[in-house]
Short mmCIF file of C-alpha atoms in Angstrom, two decimals:
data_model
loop_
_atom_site.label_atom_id
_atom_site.label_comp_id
_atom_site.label_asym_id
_atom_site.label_seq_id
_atom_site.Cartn_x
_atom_site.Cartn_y
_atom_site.Cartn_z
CA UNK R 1 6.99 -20.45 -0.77
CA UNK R 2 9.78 -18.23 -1.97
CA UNK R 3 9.18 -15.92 -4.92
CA UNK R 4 10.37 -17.27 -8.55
CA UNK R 5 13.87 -16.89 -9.30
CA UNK R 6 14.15 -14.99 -12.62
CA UNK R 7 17.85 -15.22 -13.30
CA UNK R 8 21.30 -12.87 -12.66
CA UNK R 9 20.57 -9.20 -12.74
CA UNK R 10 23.30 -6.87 -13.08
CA UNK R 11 22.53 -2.88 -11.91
CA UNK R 12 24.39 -0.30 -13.36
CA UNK R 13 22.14 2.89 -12.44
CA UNK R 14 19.83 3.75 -9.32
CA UNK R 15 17.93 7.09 -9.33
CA UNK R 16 15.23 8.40 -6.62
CA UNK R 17 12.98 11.17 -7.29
CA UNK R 18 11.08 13.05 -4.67
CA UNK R 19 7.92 13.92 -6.16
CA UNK R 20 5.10 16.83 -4.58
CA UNK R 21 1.59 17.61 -5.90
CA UNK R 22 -0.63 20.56 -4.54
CA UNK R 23 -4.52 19.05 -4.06
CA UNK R 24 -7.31 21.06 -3.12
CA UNK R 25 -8.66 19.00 -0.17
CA UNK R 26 -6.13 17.65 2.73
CA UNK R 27 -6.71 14.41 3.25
CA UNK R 28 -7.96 13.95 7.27
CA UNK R 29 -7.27 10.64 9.28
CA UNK R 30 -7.72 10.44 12.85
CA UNK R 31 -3.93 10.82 13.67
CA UNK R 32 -3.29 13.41 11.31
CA UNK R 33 -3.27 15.34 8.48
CA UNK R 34 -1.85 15.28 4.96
CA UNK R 35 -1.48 18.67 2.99
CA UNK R 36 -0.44 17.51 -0.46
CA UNK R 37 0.24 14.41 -2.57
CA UNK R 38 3.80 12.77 -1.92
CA UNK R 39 5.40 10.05 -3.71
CA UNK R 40 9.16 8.72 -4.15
CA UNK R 41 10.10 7.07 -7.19
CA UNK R 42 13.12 4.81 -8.13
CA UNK R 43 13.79 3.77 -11.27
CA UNK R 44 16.58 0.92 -12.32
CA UNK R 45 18.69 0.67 -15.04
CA UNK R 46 20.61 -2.56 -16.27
CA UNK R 47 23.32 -2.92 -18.47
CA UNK R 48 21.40 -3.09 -21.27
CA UNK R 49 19.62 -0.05 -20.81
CA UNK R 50 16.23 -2.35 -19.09
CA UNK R 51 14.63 0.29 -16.54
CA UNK R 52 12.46 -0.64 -13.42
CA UNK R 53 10.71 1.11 -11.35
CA UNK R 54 9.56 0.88 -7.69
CA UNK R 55 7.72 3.28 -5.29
CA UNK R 56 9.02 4.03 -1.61
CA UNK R 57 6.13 4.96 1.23
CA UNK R 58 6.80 8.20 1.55
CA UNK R 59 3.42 10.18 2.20
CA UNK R 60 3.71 10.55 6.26
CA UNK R 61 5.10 12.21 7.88
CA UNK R 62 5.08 15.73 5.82
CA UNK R 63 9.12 14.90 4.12
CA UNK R 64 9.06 11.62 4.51
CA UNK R 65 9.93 10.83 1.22
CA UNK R 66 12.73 13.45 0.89
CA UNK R 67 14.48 11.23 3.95
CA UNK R 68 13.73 7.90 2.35
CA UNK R 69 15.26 9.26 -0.70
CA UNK R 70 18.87 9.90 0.97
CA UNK R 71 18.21 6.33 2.28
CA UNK R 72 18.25 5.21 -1.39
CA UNK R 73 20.70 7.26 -2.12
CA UNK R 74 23.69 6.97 -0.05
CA UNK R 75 23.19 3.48 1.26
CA UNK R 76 21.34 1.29 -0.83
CA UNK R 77 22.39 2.08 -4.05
CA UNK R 78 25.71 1.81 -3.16
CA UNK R 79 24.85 -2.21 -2.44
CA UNK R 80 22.31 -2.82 -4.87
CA UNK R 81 25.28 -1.56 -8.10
CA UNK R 82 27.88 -3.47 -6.01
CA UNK R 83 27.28 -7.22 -7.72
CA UNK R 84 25.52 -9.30 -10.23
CA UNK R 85 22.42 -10.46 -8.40
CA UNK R 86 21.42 -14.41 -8.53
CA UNK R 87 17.83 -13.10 -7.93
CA UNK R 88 15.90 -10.15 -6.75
CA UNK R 89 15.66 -12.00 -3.89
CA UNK R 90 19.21 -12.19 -3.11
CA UNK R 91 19.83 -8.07 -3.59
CA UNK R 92 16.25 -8.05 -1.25
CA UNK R 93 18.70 -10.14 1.64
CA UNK R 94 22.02 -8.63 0.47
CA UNK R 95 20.30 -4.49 1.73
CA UNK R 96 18.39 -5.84 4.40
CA UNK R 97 21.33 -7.65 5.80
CA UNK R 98 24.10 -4.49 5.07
CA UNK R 99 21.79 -2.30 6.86
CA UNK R 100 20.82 -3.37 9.59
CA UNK R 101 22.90 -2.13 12.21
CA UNK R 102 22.67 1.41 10.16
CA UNK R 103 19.22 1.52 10.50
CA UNK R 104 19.47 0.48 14.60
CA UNK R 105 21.95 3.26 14.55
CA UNK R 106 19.60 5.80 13.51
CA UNK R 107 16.78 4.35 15.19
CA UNK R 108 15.21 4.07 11.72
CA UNK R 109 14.20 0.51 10.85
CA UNK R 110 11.12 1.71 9.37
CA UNK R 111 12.42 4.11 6.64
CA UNK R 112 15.06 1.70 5.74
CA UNK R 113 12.25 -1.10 5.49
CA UNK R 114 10.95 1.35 3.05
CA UNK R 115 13.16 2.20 0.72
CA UNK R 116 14.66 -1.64 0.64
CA UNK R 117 10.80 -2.37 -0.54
CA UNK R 118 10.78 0.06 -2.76
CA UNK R 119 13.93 -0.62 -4.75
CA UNK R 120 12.55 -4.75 -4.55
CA UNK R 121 10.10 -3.82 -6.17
CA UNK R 122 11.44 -1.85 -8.86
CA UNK R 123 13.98 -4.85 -9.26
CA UNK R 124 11.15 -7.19 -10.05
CA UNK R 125 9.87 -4.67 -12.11
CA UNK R 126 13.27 -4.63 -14.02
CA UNK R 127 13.20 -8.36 -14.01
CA UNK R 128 9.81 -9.07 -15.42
CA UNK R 129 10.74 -6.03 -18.34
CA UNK R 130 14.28 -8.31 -18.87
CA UNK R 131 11.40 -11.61 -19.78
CA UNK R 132 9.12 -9.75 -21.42
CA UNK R 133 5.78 -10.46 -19.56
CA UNK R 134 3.94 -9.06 -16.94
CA UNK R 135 4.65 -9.14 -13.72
CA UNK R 136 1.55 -10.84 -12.50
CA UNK R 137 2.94 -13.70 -14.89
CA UNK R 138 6.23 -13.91 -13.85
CA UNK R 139 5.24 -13.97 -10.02
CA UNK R 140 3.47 -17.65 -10.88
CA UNK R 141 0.33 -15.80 -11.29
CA UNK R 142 -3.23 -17.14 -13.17
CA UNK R 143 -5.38 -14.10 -13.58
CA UNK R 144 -4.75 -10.60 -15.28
CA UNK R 145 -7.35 -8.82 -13.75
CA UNK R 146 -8.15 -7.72 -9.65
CA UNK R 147 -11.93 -6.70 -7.89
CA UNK R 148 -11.20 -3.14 -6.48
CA UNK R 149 -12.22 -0.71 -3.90
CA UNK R 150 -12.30 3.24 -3.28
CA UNK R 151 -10.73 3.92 -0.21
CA UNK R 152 -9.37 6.88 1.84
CA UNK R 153 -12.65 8.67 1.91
CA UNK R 154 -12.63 11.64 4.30
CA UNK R 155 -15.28 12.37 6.84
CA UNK R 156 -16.76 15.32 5.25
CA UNK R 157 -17.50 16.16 2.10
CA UNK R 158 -17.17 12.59 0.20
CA UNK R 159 -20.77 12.69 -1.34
CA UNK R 160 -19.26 14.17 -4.62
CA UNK R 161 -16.32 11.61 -4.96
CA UNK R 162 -18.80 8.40 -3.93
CA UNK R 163 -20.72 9.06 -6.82
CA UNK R 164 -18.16 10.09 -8.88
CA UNK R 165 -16.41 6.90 -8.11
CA UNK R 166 -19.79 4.76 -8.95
CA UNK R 167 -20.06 6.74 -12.21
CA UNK R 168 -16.24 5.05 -12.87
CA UNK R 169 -17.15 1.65 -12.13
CA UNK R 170 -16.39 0.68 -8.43
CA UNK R 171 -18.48 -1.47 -6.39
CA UNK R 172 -16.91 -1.04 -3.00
CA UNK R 173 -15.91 2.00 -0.80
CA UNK R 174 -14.55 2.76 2.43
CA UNK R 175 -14.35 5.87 4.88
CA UNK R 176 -12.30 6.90 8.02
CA UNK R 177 -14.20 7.13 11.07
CA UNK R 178 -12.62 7.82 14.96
CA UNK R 179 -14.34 11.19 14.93
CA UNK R 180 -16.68 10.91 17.66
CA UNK R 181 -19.63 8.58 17.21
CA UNK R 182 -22.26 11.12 16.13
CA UNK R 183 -19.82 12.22 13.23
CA UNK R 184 -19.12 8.21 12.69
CA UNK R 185 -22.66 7.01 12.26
CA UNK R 186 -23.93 10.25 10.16
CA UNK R 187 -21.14 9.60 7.77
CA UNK R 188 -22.15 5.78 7.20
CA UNK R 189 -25.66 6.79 7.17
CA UNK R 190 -24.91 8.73 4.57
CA UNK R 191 -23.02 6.01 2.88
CA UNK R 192 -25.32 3.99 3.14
CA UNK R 193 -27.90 6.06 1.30
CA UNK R 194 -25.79 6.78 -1.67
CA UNK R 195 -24.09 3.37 -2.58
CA UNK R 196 -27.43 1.04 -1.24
CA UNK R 197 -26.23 -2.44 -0.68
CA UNK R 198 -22.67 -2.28 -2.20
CA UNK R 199 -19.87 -3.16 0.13
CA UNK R 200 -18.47 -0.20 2.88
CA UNK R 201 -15.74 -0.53 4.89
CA UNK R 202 -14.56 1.70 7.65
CA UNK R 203 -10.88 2.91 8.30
CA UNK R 204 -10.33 4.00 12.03
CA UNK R 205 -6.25 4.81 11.44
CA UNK R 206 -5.80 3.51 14.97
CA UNK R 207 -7.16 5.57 16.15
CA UNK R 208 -9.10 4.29 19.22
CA UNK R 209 -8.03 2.84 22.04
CA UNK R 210 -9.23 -0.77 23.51
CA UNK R 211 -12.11 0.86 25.92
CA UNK R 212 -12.88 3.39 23.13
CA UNK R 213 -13.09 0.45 20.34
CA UNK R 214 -15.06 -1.60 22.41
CA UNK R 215 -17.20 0.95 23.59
CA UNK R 216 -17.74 2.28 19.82
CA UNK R 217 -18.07 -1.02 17.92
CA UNK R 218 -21.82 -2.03 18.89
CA UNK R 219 -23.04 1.38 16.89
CA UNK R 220 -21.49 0.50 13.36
CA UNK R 221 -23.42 -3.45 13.21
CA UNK R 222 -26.52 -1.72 11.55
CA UNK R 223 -24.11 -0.47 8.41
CA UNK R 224 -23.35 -4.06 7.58
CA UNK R 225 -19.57 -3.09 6.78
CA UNK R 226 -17.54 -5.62 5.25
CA UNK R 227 -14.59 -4.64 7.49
CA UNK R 228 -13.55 -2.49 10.16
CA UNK R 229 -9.98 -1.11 10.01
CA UNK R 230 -7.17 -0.88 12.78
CA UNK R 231 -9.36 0.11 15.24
CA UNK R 232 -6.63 -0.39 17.44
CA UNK R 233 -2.81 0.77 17.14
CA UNK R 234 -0.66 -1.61 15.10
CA UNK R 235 1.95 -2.52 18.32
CA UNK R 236 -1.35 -3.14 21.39
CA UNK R 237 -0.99 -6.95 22.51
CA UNK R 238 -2.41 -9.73 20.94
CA UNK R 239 -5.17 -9.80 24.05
CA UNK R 240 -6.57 -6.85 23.31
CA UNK R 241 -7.18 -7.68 19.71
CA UNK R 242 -8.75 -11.13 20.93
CA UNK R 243 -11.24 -8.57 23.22
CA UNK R 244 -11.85 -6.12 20.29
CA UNK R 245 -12.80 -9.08 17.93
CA UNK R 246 -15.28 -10.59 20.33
CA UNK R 247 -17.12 -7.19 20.50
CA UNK R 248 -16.75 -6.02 16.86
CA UNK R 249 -19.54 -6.34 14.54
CA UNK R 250 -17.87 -6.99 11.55
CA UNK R 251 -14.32 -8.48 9.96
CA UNK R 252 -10.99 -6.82 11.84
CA UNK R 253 -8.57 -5.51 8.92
CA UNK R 254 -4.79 -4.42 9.74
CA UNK R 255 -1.31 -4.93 8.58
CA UNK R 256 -0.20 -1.62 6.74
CA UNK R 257 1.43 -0.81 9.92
CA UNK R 258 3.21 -4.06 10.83
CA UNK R 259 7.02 -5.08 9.81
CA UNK R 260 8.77 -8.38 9.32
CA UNK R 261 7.24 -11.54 9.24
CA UNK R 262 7.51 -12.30 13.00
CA UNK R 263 4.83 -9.46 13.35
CA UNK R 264 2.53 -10.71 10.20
CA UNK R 265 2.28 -14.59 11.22
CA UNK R 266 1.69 -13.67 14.84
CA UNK R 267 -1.28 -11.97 13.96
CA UNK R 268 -1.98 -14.74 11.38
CA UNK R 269 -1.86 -17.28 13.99
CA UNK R 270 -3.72 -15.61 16.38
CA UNK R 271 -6.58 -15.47 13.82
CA UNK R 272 -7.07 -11.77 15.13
CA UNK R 273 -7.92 -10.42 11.81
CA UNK R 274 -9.92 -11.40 9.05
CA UNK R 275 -8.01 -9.35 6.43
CA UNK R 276 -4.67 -8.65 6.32
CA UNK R 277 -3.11 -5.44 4.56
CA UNK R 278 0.93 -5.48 4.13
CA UNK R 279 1.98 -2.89 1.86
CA UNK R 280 4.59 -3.64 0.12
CA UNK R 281 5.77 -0.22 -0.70
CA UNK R 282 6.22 0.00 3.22
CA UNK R 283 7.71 -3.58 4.06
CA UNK R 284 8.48 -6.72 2.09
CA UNK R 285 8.13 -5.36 -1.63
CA UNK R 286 8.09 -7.90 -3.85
CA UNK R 287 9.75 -10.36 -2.39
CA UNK R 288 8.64 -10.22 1.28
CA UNK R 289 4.96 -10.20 0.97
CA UNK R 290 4.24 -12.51 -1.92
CA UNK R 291 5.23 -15.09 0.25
CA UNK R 292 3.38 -13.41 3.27
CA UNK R 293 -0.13 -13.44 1.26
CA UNK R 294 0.20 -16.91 0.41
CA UNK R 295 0.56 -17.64 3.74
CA UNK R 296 -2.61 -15.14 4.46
CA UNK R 297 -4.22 -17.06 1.87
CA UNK R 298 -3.71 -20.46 2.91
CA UNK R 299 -4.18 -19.42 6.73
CA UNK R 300 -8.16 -18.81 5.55
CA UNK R 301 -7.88 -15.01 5.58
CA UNK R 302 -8.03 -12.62 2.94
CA UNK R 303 -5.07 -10.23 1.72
CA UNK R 304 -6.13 -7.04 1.04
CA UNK R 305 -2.68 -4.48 -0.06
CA UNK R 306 -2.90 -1.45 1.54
CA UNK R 307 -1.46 1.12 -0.44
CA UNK R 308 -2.48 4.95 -0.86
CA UNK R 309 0.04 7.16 -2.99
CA UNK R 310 1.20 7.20 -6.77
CA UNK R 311 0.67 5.23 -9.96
CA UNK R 312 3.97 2.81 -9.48
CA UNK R 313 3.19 1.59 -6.31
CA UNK R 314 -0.49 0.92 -7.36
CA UNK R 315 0.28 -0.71 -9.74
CA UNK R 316 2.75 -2.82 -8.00
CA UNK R 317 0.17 -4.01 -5.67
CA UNK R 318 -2.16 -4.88 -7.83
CA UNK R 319 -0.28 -6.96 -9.68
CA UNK R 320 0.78 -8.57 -6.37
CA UNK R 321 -2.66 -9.47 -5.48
CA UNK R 322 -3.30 -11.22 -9.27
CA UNK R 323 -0.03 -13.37 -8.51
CA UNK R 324 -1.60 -14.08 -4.69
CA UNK R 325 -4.61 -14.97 -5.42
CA UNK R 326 -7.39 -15.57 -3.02
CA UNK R 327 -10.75 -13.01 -2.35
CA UNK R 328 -8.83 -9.72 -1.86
CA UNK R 329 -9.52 -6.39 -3.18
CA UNK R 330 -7.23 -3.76 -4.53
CA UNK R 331 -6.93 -0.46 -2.58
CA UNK R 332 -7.45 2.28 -4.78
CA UNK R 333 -6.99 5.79 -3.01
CA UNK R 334 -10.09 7.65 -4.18
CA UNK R 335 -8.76 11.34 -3.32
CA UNK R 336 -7.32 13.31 -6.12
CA UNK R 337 -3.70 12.32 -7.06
CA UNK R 338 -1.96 13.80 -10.07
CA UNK R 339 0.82 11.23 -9.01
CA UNK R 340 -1.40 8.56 -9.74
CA UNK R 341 -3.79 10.13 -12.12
CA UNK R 342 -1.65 12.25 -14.72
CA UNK R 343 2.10 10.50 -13.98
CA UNK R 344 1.56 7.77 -16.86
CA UNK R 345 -1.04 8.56 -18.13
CA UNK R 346 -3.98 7.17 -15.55
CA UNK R 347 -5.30 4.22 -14.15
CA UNK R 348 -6.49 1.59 -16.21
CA UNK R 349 -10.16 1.33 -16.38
CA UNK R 350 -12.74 -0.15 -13.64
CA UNK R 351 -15.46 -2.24 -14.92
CA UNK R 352 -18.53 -3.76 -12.76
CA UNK R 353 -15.46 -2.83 -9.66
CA UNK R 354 -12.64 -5.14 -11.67
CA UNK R 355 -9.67 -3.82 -12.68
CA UNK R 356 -7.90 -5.23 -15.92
CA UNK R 357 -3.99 -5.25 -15.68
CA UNK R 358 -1.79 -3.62 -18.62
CA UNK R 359 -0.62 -6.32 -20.87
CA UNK R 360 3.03 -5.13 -21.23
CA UNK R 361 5.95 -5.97 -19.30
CA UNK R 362 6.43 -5.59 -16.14
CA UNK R 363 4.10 -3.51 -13.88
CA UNK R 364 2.85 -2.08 -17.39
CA UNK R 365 3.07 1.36 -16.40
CA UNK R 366 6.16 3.96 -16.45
CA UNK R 367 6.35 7.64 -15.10
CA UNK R 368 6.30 10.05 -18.24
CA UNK R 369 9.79 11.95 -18.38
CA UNK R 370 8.53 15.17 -18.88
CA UNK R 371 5.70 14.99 -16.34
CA UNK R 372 8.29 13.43 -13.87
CA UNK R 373 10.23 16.71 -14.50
CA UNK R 374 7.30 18.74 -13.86
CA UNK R 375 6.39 17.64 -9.78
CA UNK R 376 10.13 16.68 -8.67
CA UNK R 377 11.38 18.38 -6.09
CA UNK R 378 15.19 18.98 -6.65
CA UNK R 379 17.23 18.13 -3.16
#
């Protein structure tokens, strides 16, 4: 099932901003490590003077975004101004299609799947402002509000944001492991202790290999964890999945890290994973993965967006996951962001772990001017 076509959409204007925040803490994953807060922007502009806006993945590797934004720049806006679109849809086709041998070229498939999401998304965005509703609406969607979870929790001192987060209103949490099992099991022991019986979920960043997995797994089943995350790298064969799920003690979760629906519905078919995690600010946007979660949906599994950077693409994916429906949960980075947090003005409020959407157009959210001025980096 194809998106909803909303009717001809002219472009006249496409503008990327690179955006950097300072934070206190790095944030630590087993593959790496991430100094400050990153986050490209694009923002659309009709003929009538209707703005979108659409967030790029642009948080790894350290200037990510600034290369994603010359992507935007100098090849996509060029094609995305060029005609009066018959959908977002066809524009989505239309950059994917004009790029391709570019991005074989460069060897950079992945960046270019990037900032094609991100400018989908801000199209939809654009298109759902043009109606008047929300996005969630326009996307064929019944519900206006999404369960949440606080993710991206770092192995050492979390206590302080756990409770902090519980004080807010979330139910559910989840915390990188894949530093050494003594490290591992302290950490959800001491999860465990603060949150009770309330869902935890572990995030390995592929970190393991298959022996290492498999050799790890049996000491996380007393922690009752409601999933555990690509304990494996994204691109190991479908066989060692199969092995990894036979030994795990809880749900398998991946799909941030996969591109193109060949990937996604071989791992749907294989019935590898129980949740499945395209981002949409990293693949698909818009138009890509609401088709792709149906199909998780329907398959029996649950989608789950990943997504861990600013306010737009947040946003974005939550209203994604109100159009999908299904059992999923909305990532919800729990780390300090001012690009999330101060941008536009904050994240609506968590209640009982459910988040209610903004009733205006669109995504219901847009970057404040002067803020926007205040964290861009010029290039």
């Amino acid at each position: 099932m194809s998106p909803p076509e909303p009717g001809p959409l002219s472009i006249a204007r496409v503008e990327a901003v690179v955006c950097r925040a300072p934070i206190d803490e790095p944030i630590v994953t087993s593959f790496g490590t991430i100094p400050e807060r990153a986050g490209l922007f694009v923002r659309l502009e009709d003929a009538d003077g209707v703005a979108g806006w659409g967030e790029v993945f642009g948080n790894f590797p350290a200037h990510g975004a600034e290369n994603r934004c010359h992507l935007v720049r100098d090849y996509l806006a060029p094609i995305v101004t060029d005609e009066a679109w018959v959908s977002p849809a066809a524009a989505y086709e239309a950059m994917t299609r004009r790029t391709h041998v570019m991005a074989l070229q460069g060897g950079e498939p992945g960046p270019f799947a990037q900032a094609i999401a991100g400018l989908d998304n801000a199209i939809w965005d654009l298109a759902a402002r043009r109606a008047g509703v929300p996005l969630w609406r326009l996307l064929g969607g019944e519900r206006d509000a999404v369960p949440t979870y606080a993710s991206g929790l770092n192995s050492s001192n979390f206590e302080g944001i756990v409770e902090a987060k519980l004080a807010e209103g979330y139910r559910a949490f989840k915390i990188k492991i894949g530093f050494g099992r003594e490290t591992d099991t302290g950490n959800l022991a001491r999860m465990r202790e603060i949150v009770g019986d309330l869902r935890v979920m572990t995030d390995v960043n592929q970190g393991w290999d298959m022996a290492t997995a498999v050799q790890e797994m049996p000491h996380l089943a007393e922690f009752d964890l409601g999933w555990i995350e690509e304990p494996l790298p994204a691109d190991r064969p479908l066989a060692e999945w199969r092995e990894i799920k036979a030994a795990s003690p809880a749900p398998l979760a991946a799909g941030e890290n996969l591109r193109g629906d060949a990937d996604f519905d071989a791992m749907i078919e294989a019935k590898v994973l129980d949740v499945v995690q395209p981002d949409m600010c990293k693949w698909g946007g818009v138009t890509g993965c609401l088709p792709l979660a149906k199909r998780i949906v329907a398959a029996g599994l649950t989608y789950c967006p990943h997504f861990l950077a600013g306010i737009v693409g947040l946003m974005s994916s939550a209203h994604l996951l109100a159009a999908a429906g299904g059992h999923g949960l909305l990532e919800v980075d729990a780390n300090p962001n001012p690009l999330r947090e101060v941008l536009a003005g904050g994240l609506p409020p968590i209640e009982d772990g459910i988040m209610t959407l903004p009733a205006g157009p669109g995504i219901g959210v847009e970057p404040d001017a002067d803020l926007l001025k205040d964290f861009r980096v010029e290039l």
